[in-house]
Structures are given as C-alpha cells and as structure tokens.
mmCIF file of C-alpha atoms in Angstrom:
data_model
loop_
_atom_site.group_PDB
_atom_site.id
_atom_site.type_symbol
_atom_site.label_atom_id
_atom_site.label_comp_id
_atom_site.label_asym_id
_atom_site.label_seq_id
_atom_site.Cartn_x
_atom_site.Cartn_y
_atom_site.Cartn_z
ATOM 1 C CA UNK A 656 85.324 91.130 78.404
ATOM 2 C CA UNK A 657 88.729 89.079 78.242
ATOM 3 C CA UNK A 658 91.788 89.222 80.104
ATOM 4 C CA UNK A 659 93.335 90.787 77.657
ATOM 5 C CA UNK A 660 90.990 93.448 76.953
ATOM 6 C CA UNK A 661 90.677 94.213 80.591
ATOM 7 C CA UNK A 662 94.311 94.995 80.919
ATOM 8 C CA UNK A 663 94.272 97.300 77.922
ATOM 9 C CA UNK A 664 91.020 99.495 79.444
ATOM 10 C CA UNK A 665 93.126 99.473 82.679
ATOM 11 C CA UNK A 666 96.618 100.990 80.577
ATOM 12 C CA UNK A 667 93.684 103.450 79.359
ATOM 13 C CA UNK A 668 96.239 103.904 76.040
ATOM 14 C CA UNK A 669 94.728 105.564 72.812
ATOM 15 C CA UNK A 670 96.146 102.833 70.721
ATOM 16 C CA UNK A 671 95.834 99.524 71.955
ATOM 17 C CA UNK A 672 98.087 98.377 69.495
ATOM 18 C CA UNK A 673 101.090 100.143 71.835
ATOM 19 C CA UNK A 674 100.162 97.794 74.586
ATOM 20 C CA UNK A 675 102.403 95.295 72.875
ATOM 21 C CA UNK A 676 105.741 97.547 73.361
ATOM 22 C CA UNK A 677 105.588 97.482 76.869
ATOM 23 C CA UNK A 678 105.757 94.664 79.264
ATOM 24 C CA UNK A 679 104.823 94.433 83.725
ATOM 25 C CA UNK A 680 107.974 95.567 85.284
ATOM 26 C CA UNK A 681 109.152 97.629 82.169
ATOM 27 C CA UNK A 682 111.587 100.734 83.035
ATOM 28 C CA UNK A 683 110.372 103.211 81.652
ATOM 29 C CA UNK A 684 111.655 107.208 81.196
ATOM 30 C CA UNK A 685 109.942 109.955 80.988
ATOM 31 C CA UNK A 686 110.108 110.547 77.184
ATOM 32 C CA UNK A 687 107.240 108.476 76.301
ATOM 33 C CA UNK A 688 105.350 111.196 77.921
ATOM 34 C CA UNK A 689 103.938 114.308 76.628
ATOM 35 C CA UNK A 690 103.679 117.689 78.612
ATOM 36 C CA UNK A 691 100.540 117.207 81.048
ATOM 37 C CA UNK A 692 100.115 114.096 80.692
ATOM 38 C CA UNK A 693 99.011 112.237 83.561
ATOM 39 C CA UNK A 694 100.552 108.954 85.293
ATOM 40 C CA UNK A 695 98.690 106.167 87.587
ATOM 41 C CA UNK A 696 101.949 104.951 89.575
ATOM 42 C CA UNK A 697 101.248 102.033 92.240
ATOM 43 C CA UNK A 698 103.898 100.819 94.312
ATOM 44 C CA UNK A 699 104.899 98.820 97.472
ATOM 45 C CA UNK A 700 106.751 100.964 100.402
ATOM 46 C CA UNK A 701 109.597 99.343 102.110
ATOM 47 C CA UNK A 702 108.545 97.728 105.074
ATOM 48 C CA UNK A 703 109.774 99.199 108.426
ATOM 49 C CA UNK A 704 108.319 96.324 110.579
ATOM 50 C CA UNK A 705 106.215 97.548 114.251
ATOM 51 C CA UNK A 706 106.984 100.830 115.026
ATOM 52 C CA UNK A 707 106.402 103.362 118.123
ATOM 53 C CA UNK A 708 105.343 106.507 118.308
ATOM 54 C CA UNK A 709 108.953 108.693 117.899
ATOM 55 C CA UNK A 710 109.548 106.527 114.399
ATOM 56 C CA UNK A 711 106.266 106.414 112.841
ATOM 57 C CA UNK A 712 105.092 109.829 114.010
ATOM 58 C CA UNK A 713 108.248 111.765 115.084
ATOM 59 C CA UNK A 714 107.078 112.146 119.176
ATOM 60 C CA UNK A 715 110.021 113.802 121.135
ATOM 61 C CA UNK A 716 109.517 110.426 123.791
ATOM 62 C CA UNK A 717 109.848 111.301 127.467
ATOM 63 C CA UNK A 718 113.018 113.465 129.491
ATOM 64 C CA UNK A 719 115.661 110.600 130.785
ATOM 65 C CA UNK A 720 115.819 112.377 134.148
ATOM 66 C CA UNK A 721 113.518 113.224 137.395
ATOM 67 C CA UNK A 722 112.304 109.928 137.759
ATOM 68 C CA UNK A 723 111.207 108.634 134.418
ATOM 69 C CA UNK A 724 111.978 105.119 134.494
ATOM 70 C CA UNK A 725 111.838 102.733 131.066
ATOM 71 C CA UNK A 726 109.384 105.820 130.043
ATOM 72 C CA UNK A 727 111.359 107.473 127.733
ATOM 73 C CA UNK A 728 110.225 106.199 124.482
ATOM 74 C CA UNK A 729 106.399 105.825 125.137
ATOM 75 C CA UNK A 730 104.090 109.039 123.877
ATOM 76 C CA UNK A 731 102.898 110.323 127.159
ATOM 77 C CA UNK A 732 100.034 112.341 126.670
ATOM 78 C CA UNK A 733 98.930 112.366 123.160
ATOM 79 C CA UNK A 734 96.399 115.201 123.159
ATOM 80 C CA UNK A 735 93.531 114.562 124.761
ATOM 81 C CA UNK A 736 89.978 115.802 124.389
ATOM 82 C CA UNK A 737 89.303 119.222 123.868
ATOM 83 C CA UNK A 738 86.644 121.469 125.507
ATOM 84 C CA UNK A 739 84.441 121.491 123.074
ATOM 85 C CA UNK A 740 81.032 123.557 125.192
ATOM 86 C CA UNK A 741 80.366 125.903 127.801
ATOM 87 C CA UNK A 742 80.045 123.360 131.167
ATOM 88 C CA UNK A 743 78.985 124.106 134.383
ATOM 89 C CA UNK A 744 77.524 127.182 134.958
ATOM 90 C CA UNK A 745 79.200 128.855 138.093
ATOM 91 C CA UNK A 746 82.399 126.379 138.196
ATOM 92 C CA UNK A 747 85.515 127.151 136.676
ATOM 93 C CA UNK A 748 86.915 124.783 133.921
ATOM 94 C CA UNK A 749 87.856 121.571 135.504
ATOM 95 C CA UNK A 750 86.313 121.836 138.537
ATOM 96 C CA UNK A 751 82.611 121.174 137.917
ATOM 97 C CA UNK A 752 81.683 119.206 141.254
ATOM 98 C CA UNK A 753 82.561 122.139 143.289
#
C-alpha cells in the first residue's frame, strides 16, 4: 500500500478523488457535513505544565489556621481503603487486636 493510499483509507472518504480539495491544517466548517455524519477530531490540549492536586483535580487543599503550617495546598487524605469484608469476629471495626 503507498503513502498516498494509506492517507486516503485513513480520511475513510467515499470518493477519493475529494481528497485533493482538502489539505493538513485545512479550516474547515461544518457545511461539508451531512446530518449524522460522524467526525474523527484529534487534537493537542494546551499544556498546563506540573500541577497539584487543587488544579488538576479541584481538592479544597488544607484550612490556613489551627496549626497547619506550608500544608495548605497538599491533598491530605485522599480516600483511603475501604472496608471491603466482615473482620474480626468479636472486635469492633478498627480495633481488631483487642
């Protein structure tokens, strides 16, 4: 398969005669489509360098008072493990070793 022909299977276009029209980079608007007609769109997102946790995942941080010092933007406690069975028989949750 050529180059060529590999880039027209990938445009997946019913004439590949139309390829011709349209060049890499290309605005395009959305009358060359038809009603549900489906588009493959691939981009790059803007880059927002190393972020923490309240940027990338919208944490609340830590209060600025009783004590927290150069705390206030870490996650604290992010969840934790779950109880996930039944465990000691006789011993309330947490306190298995008596």
């Amino acid at each position: 398969m050529s180059t060529r022909a590999g880039h027209l299977a990938e445009l997946r276009l019913d004439d590949p005669e139309a390829a011709a029209e349209y060049q890499v980079g290309q605005e395009l608007t959305a009358d060359i489509f038809t009603d549900g007609s489906y588009v493959d769109v691939t981009g790059t997102s803007k880059g927002k360098g190393f972020a923490g946790t309240m940027k990338r995942h919208g944490f609340r941080g830590q209060g600025a008072s009783h004590g927290a010092q150069a705390v206030h933007r870490r996650p604290g406690s992010i969840g934790g493990l779950r109880h996930t069975g039944p465990g000691v028989q006789g011993h309330p949750d947490g306190r298995a070793d008596g």
